[in-house]
Coordinates of C-alpha atoms in Angstrom, one line a residue:
M2 CA -72.4 -17.4 50.1
E3 CA -75.4 -15.2 50.8
Q4 CA -74.4 -13.0 47.8
L5 CA -74.3 -16.1 45.6
V6 CA -77.7 -17.2 46.7
E7 CA -79.1 -13.7 46.0
D8 CA -77.4 -13.6 42.6
N9 CA -78.9 -17.0 41.7
Y10 CA -82.3 -15.9 42.8
F11 CA -82.0 -12.7 40.7
V12 CA -80.9 -14.7 37.6
N13 CA -83.7 -17.3 38.0
T14 CA -86.3 -14.6 38.5
M15 CA -85.1 -12.8 35.4
R16 CA -85.0 -16.0 33.4
S17 CA -88.6 -16.8 34.5
T18 CA -89.8 -13.3 33.6
I19 CA -88.2 -13.5 30.2
K20 CA -89.7 -16.9 29.5
K21 CA -93.2 -15.6 30.4
F22 CA -92.7 -12.5 28.2
I23 CA -91.6 -14.7 25.2
K24 CA -94.6 -17.0 25.7
K25 CA -97.0 -14.1 25.7
F26 CA -95.3 -12.5 22.7
N27 CA -95.6 -15.8 20.8
L28 CA -99.3 -16.0 21.6
L29 CA -99.9 -12.4 20.4
I30 CA -98.1 -12.8 17.1
H31 CA -100.2 -16.0 16.4
V32 CA -103.5 -14.3 17.3
E33 CA -105.9 -13.1 14.7
L34 CA -107.0 -9.6 15.8
S35 CA -110.0 -7.5 14.8
I36 CA -110.6 -3.9 15.9
L37 CA -114.2 -3.0 15.1
K38 CA -117.1 -3.5 17.5
P39 CA -118.9 -6.7 16.6
K40 CA -122.3 -6.2 15.0
K41 CA -125.5 -7.2 16.8
C42 CA -127.2 -10.3 15.4
Q43 CA -130.1 -12.6 16.1
V44 CA -128.0 -15.8 16.4
L45 CA -124.4 -16.0 17.6
I46 CA -122.6 -19.3 16.9
Y47 CA -119.9 -20.2 19.3
E48 CA -117.1 -21.5 17.1
E49 CA -117.3 -22.3 13.4
S50 CA -119.5 -25.3 12.5
E51 CA -120.8 -25.9 9.0
F52 CA -123.6 -28.0 10.5
I53 CA -124.8 -25.3 12.8
E54 CA -124.3 -22.5 10.4
A55 CA -126.4 -24.4 7.8
L56 CA -129.4 -24.1 10.1
F57 CA -129.7 -20.3 9.9
E58 CA -130.0 -17.5 7.4
K59 CA -126.5 -16.1 7.1
E60 CA -127.5 -12.5 7.2
F61 CA -128.9 -12.9 10.7
T62 CA -126.0 -14.8 12.2
A63 CA -122.4 -14.2 13.4
V64 CA -119.6 -16.6 14.5
L65 CA -117.6 -16.2 17.7
K66 CA -114.3 -17.8 16.7
I67 CA -112.6 -19.6 19.6
Y68 CA -110.1 -22.2 18.5
S69 CA -108.6 -20.1 15.7
K70 CA -107.2 -17.7 18.4
H71 CA -109.3 -14.8 17.3
V72 CA -109.4 -11.8 19.6
N73 CA -111.6 -8.7 19.2
L74 CA -109.8 -5.7 20.7
F75 CA -113.0 -3.7 21.2
V76 CA -114.5 -6.6 23.3
L77 CA -111.2 -7.2 25.1
I78 CA -110.8 -3.6 26.2
S79 CA -114.5 -3.5 27.1
S80 CA -114.2 -6.7 29.2
I81 CA -111.2 -5.2 31.1
I82 CA -113.1 -2.0 31.8
N83 CA -116.3 -3.8 32.9
K84 CA -114.3 -6.4 34.8
R85 CA -116.1 -9.2 32.9
N86 CA -115.1 -12.4 31.3
Y87 CA -114.1 -12.0 27.6
Y88 CA -116.8 -14.4 26.3
D89 CA -119.5 -12.9 28.6
E90 CA -118.6 -9.4 27.3
Y91 CA -118.6 -10.6 23.6
V92 CA -122.2 -12.0 24.0
N93 CA -123.2 -8.8 25.9
V94 CA -121.9 -6.6 23.0
V95 CA -123.5 -8.7 20.2
S96 CA -126.7 -9.2 22.3
P97 CA -128.1 -12.2 20.3
N98 CA -131.4 -13.8 20.9
I99 CA -129.7 -17.2 20.6
L100 CA -126.2 -18.4 21.5
I101 CA -125.6 -21.9 20.1
T102 CA -122.7 -24.2 19.8
F103 CA -121.8 -27.6 18.4
F104 CA -119.0 -27.9 21.0
D105 CA -121.1 -29.1 23.8
N106 CA -118.2 -30.1 26.0
D107 CA -116.6 -26.7 26.0
L108 CA -116.7 -25.5 29.6
N109 CA -116.1 -21.9 28.5
F110 CA -119.4 -21.9 26.7
I111 CA -121.2 -23.5 29.6
H112 CA -119.8 -20.8 32.0
I113 CA -121.0 -17.9 29.8
V114 CA -123.4 -15.7 31.7
C115 CA -126.1 -14.2 29.4
K116 CA -129.4 -13.8 31.1
K117 CA -131.1 -12.2 28.1
T118 CA -129.8 -14.7 25.6
I119 CA -131.0 -18.3 25.1
K120 CA -128.0 -20.7 25.3
I121 CA -128.2 -24.0 23.3
T122 CA -125.7 -26.8 23.1
V123 CA -125.9 -29.5 20.4
Q124 CA -124.0 -32.7 21.3
N125 CA -121.4 -33.7 18.7
G126 CA -119.8 -36.8 20.2
M127 CA -120.1 -39.5 22.9
R128 CA -119.1 -38.2 26.4
A129 CA -117.1 -39.7 29.3
H130 CA -115.2 -38.9 32.5
L131 CA -111.9 -39.5 30.6
G132 CA -110.4 -36.6 28.7
D133 CA -113.9 -35.1 28.4
I134 CA -116.3 -32.7 30.0
F135 CA -117.3 -34.8 32.9
S136 CA -113.7 -35.0 34.1
N137 CA -114.1 -31.3 35.0
F138 CA -117.0 -31.7 37.4
T139 CA -116.6 -32.3 41.1
P140 CA -118.0 -35.8 41.9
V141 CA -118.6 -34.9 45.5
D142 CA -120.9 -31.9 44.8
P143 CA -122.0 -32.2 41.2
K144 CA -124.8 -29.7 41.4
N145 CA -123.4 -26.3 40.5
A146 CA -125.9 -23.4 40.2
N147 CA -123.4 -21.5 38.1
L148 CA -123.7 -24.0 35.3
Y149 CA -126.7 -23.3 33.2
V150 CA -127.8 -24.0 29.6
D151 CA -131.3 -23.3 28.5
Y152 CA -131.5 -26.2 26.1
M153 CA -129.1 -29.1 25.9
C154 CA -129.8 -31.0 22.7
V155 CA -128.4 -34.5 23.3
F156 CA -128.1 -38.0 21.7
G157 CA -130.4 -39.9 24.0
K158 CA -132.0 -40.4 27.5
N159 CA -128.9 -41.7 29.2
I160 CA -126.7 -38.7 28.6
A161 CA -129.6 -36.4 29.3
T162 CA -130.0 -37.9 32.7
E163 CA -126.3 -37.6 33.5
L164 CA -126.0 -34.0 32.3
S165 CA -128.9 -32.9 34.4
K166 CA -126.9 -33.9 37.5
Y167 CA -124.4 -31.2 36.8
I168 CA -126.0 -28.5 34.6
A169 CA -129.3 -26.8 35.1
G170 CA -131.5 -26.5 32.0
Q171 CA -133.8 -28.5 29.8
T172 CA -132.6 -31.5 27.8
I173 CA -134.0 -32.2 24.3
L174 CA -133.4 -35.6 22.7
I175 CA -132.3 -35.0 19.1
G176 CA -129.9 -37.8 18.3
S177 CA -126.8 -36.9 16.3
L178 CA -127.2 -33.8 14.1
R179 CA -124.7 -35.1 11.5
N180 CA -126.3 -38.6 11.5
N181 CA -129.8 -37.2 11.1
K182 CA -128.8 -35.2 8.0
S183 CA -127.9 -38.5 6.2
F184 CA -131.0 -40.4 5.2
I185 CA -130.9 -44.2 5.6
R186 CA -130.7 -45.9 2.2
S187 CA -132.5 -49.1 1.6
Q188 CA -130.0 -51.4 0.1
S189 CA -128.6 -55.0 0.1
K190 CA -125.8 -55.3 2.6
K191 CA -122.3 -56.8 2.2
N192 CA -121.9 -60.1 4.2
E193 CA -118.6 -58.8 5.5
I194 CA -117.3 -57.3 8.7
L195 CA -116.6 -53.6 9.1
F196 CA -114.4 -52.4 12.0
I197 CA -114.7 -48.8 13.0
S198 CA -111.3 -47.4 13.7
T199 CA -110.5 -44.9 16.5
F200 CA -106.9 -44.4 15.4
R201 CA -105.0 -41.3 16.5
P202 CA -101.4 -40.3 15.7
E203 CA -100.6 -41.1 19.3
F204 CA -101.0 -44.8 18.5
Y205 CA -97.4 -44.4 17.2
K206 CA -96.4 -42.8 20.6
P207 CA -98.0 -45.1 23.1
D208 CA -96.0 -43.8 26.1
S209 CA -97.4 -40.3 25.7
L210 CA -100.0 -39.1 28.1
F211 CA -103.6 -39.8 27.0
Y212 CA -105.2 -36.5 28.1
P213 CA -104.3 -34.1 30.9
T214 CA -106.5 -35.0 33.8
H215 CA -106.7 -34.3 37.5
Y216 CA -107.0 -37.9 38.4
P217 CA -104.2 -39.4 40.5
L218 CA -104.0 -42.3 38.0
I219 CA -101.5 -41.5 35.1
I220 CA -103.1 -42.8 31.9
R221 CA -100.9 -43.2 28.8
W222 CA -102.1 -44.0 25.3
R223 CA -100.8 -47.6 25.6
D224 CA -103.2 -48.1 28.6
Y225 CA -106.1 -46.8 26.5
I226 CA -105.4 -48.8 23.3
K227 CA -103.8 -52.0 24.3
N228 CA -107.0 -54.1 24.5
T229 CA -108.4 -52.5 21.4
L230 CA -105.3 -53.6 19.4
T231 CA -105.7 -57.1 20.8
L232 CA -109.4 -57.0 19.6
I233 CA -108.4 -56.0 16.1
S234 CA -105.8 -58.7 15.8
W235 CA -108.3 -61.3 17.1
L236 CA -110.9 -60.0 14.7
K237 CA -108.6 -60.5 11.8
E238 CA -108.0 -64.1 12.9
Y239 CA -111.8 -64.6 13.3
C240 CA -112.5 -63.3 9.8
D241 CA -109.8 -65.6 8.3
K242 CA -111.1 -68.6 10.2
S243 CA -114.8 -67.9 9.4
G244 CA -114.4 -66.8 5.8
F245 CA -115.3 -63.1 6.2
L246 CA -113.5 -60.2 4.6
L247 CA -112.3 -57.7 7.2
N248 CA -112.9 -54.0 6.3
I249 CA -111.5 -51.2 8.4
L250 CA -113.1 -47.7 8.3
G251 CA -110.2 -45.3 8.9
A252 CA -110.5 -42.5 11.4
R253 CA -107.8 -40.1 10.4
D254 CA -106.4 -38.8 7.1
G255 CA -102.7 -38.5 6.1
V256 CA -101.3 -39.9 9.3
G257 CA -100.1 -43.4 8.3
E258 CA -103.2 -45.2 9.6
H259 CA -103.3 -47.8 6.8
E260 CA -99.7 -48.6 7.3
Y261 CA -100.2 -48.9 11.0
Y262 CA -102.9 -51.6 10.6
K263 CA -100.8 -53.5 8.0
T264 CA -98.0 -53.7 10.5
L265 CA -100.3 -54.6 13.4
L266 CA -102.1 -57.3 11.5
K267 CA -99.0 -58.5 9.6
S268 CA -101.2 -58.7 6.5
E269 CA -102.6 -56.6 3.7
K270 CA -105.6 -58.9 3.2
F271 CA -108.2 -56.4 4.4
V272 CA -110.0 -53.5 2.8
F273 CA -109.1 -50.1 4.2
Y274 CA -111.5 -47.1 3.8
E275 CA -109.2 -44.1 4.0
R276 CA -110.5 -40.9 5.4
V277 CA -109.5 -38.7 2.4
N278 CA -111.6 -35.9 3.7
K279 CA -114.5 -35.3 6.1
N280 CA -117.1 -35.7 3.2
R281 CA -116.2 -39.3 2.3
G282 CA -119.7 -40.5 3.3
A283 CA -119.1 -42.5 6.5
Y284 CA -122.8 -43.0 7.1
H285 CA -123.4 -44.5 3.7
I286 CA -120.4 -46.8 4.2
V287 CA -121.8 -48.2 7.5
D288 CA -125.2 -48.7 5.9
Q289 CA -123.6 -51.1 3.4
F290 CA -122.4 -53.7 5.9
E291 CA -124.2 -56.6 7.5
T292 CA -122.0 -56.7 10.6
I293 CA -120.1 -53.8 12.3
V294 CA -117.6 -54.0 15.2
N295 CA -117.0 -50.9 17.4
V296 CA -115.1 -50.1 20.5
D297 CA -115.9 -46.5 21.5
S298 CA -116.4 -44.5 18.3
T299 CA -119.4 -42.1 18.2
L300 CA -119.9 -43.5 14.6
G301 CA -120.6 -46.9 16.1
Y302 CA -123.5 -45.5 18.1
E303 CA -124.7 -43.6 15.1
A304 CA -124.7 -46.8 13.1
L305 CA -126.8 -48.5 15.8
A306 CA -129.3 -45.6 15.6
R307 CA -129.5 -46.1 11.9
G308 CA -130.6 -49.7 12.5
C309 CA -127.2 -51.4 11.7
K310 CA -126.1 -54.5 13.7
V311 CA -123.1 -53.5 15.7
A312 CA -121.0 -55.5 18.2
M313 CA -119.9 -53.1 20.9
F314 CA -116.7 -53.6 22.9
G315 CA -116.2 -50.2 24.7
G316 CA -115.9 -52.0 28.1
I317 CA -112.6 -53.7 27.1
I318 CA -110.8 -50.3 27.4
G319 CA -110.6 -50.7 31.1
K320 CA -112.6 -51.8 34.1
N321 CA -111.4 -49.0 36.5
Y322 CA -112.5 -45.4 36.7
P323 CA -112.2 -43.3 34.6
L324 CA -111.5 -45.8 31.8
N325 CA -114.7 -47.6 32.5
T326 CA -116.8 -44.6 31.4
R327 CA -115.9 -45.6 27.8
R328 CA -118.0 -48.8 28.2
F329 CA -121.0 -49.4 26.1
G330 CA -124.0 -47.4 27.2
W331 CA -122.3 -45.2 29.7
P332 CA -123.7 -43.4 31.7
G333 CA -126.5 -45.9 31.5
N334 CA -126.4 -48.6 34.2
Y335 CA -126.0 -51.7 32.0
A336 CA -124.7 -55.2 32.9
Q337 CA -121.1 -56.0 31.8
K338 CA -122.4 -58.1 29.0
G339 CA -125.6 -58.0 26.9
P340 CA -126.9 -59.3 23.6
F341 CA -124.5 -57.3 21.5
W342 CA -121.9 -56.0 23.9
T343 CA -119.3 -57.2 26.5
D344 CA -116.7 -55.8 28.8
S345 CA -114.9 -59.1 29.0
L346 CA -111.4 -59.7 27.7
E347 CA -112.1 -63.4 27.1
H348 CA -111.9 -64.3 23.4
D349 CA -114.7 -66.8 23.7
Q350 CA -117.0 -64.0 24.9
W351 CA -115.9 -61.9 21.9
E352 CA -116.8 -64.7 19.6
K353 CA -120.2 -65.2 21.3
I354 CA -121.1 -61.6 20.9
L355 CA -119.9 -61.4 17.3
N356 CA -121.8 -64.7 16.4
Y357 CA -125.0 -63.2 17.8
V358 CA -124.7 -60.1 15.8
I359 CA -123.9 -62.0 12.6
N360 CA -126.6 -64.6 13.0
T361 CA -129.5 -62.4 14.3
D362 CA -131.9 -61.3 11.5
T363 CA -132.9 -57.7 11.2
N364 CA -136.4 -58.2 12.7
A365 CA -135.1 -60.0 15.8
W366 CA -132.4 -57.4 16.2
Q367 CA -134.9 -54.6 16.2
S368 CA -137.1 -56.2 18.8
E369 CA -134.3 -57.4 21.1
C370 CA -132.0 -54.4 20.9
Y371 CA -134.2 -51.3 20.2
Q372 CA -134.4 -50.3 23.9
Y373 CA -130.7 -50.2 24.4
V374 CA -130.1 -48.4 21.2
H375 CA -132.8 -45.8 21.7
E376 CA -131.6 -45.0 25.3
N377 CA -128.2 -44.1 23.9
M378 CA -129.0 -42.4 20.6
I379 CA -132.2 -41.8 18.7
Y380 CA -132.4 -41.3 15.0
D381 CA -134.4 -38.3 14.0
E382 CA -134.4 -38.1 10.2
G383 CA -134.0 -34.5 9.0
N384 CA -133.4 -33.2 12.6
K385 CA -137.1 -32.5 13.1
N386 CA -136.8 -32.2 16.9
L387 CA -134.0 -29.6 16.7
I388 CA -135.7 -27.6 14.0
S389 CA -138.9 -27.7 16.0
L390 CA -137.1 -26.2 19.0
L391 CA -135.5 -23.5 16.9
R392 CA -138.7 -22.6 15.2
S393 CA -140.4 -22.3 18.6
L394 CA -137.7 -19.7 19.6
N395 CA -138.4 -17.7 16.4
A396 CA -134.9 -18.4 15.1
P397 CA -134.1 -17.2 11.5
L398 CA -134.0 -20.6 9.9
S399 CA -132.4 -21.2 6.6
K400 CA -134.8 -21.0 3.7
G401 CA -133.8 -24.6 2.7
I402 CA -135.4 -25.9 6.0
L403 CA -139.1 -26.7 5.6

């Protein structure tokens, strides 16, 4: 019996070892390798981003590829010899004046230690405690001296205040880099309703886990989307009853999104803006509509910042933590309902909010809603605030930037 146990242990151990070897081998064959020592540069961009790269003169910049599984062997060996984190070593070897990223919720970037280099994050999306950066911080003792970023360029005051609880450094209000690059066009608007979709392929797999989290609560996609799907169905009925044409601004390309909504709504009587590619002009689309409905898409907040009238329903995702950090205005401390938002699941409250947005003229909207909009996201046409910061740091700005 003892021999059998020993044999089983040996077999299981060997099986585990072989699995680990195969996993590491698979990782290696899928990794892009470079051998030469990285050249020094003035600006090192953490992960490829056309928006960040466009800010600087190409000859003075380099890109540290992260998500494409690129490994520099020189840096890897050097990091092992110096007993230093790979990313820390890469920055040390390149020795840039500025280290900047558009992936502001990447903890690996935030943990990089580079005392002689200025670290900058540029926010690219709305943040929350659910499947996002804040889910990695310890609520009991949020202040962590090891987390430091020289300049955190953020959407608005609310997120700046929250980030400062966890990460040391200076916050700069810049709004959305992408949004600011798109000038607001003065034009007549369609008296129709535009719904901003947050569709993901997982909508077809509602029992799959939403995102890996350390919360004791297991959150599946069906938990996350169920009230949103109810809202869309209700919105179609509202449009049919009130004589409005429903438009849906697609979120994903080539994943059956249009078909999903036709099945959900049991109708083809709506206009669907397919995301054919990332350059379809989403900002110009939202500018065309008199009324917009949003749950928790970053584009909804960007539309607000552009002066669009938007009904916000982020709070319907869930009232309990961490789902409730997707509510409108988080991390701002707002009431459960306001002029253009509600956390309620009652359809009469949805109708009240939507009627307000539809019937409020532009001047009244600006005077009544400006404070809430500005606290969440400013609009800085041409990214003057960000460019001013970079210029003060003597960054090699692109010649196309005045």
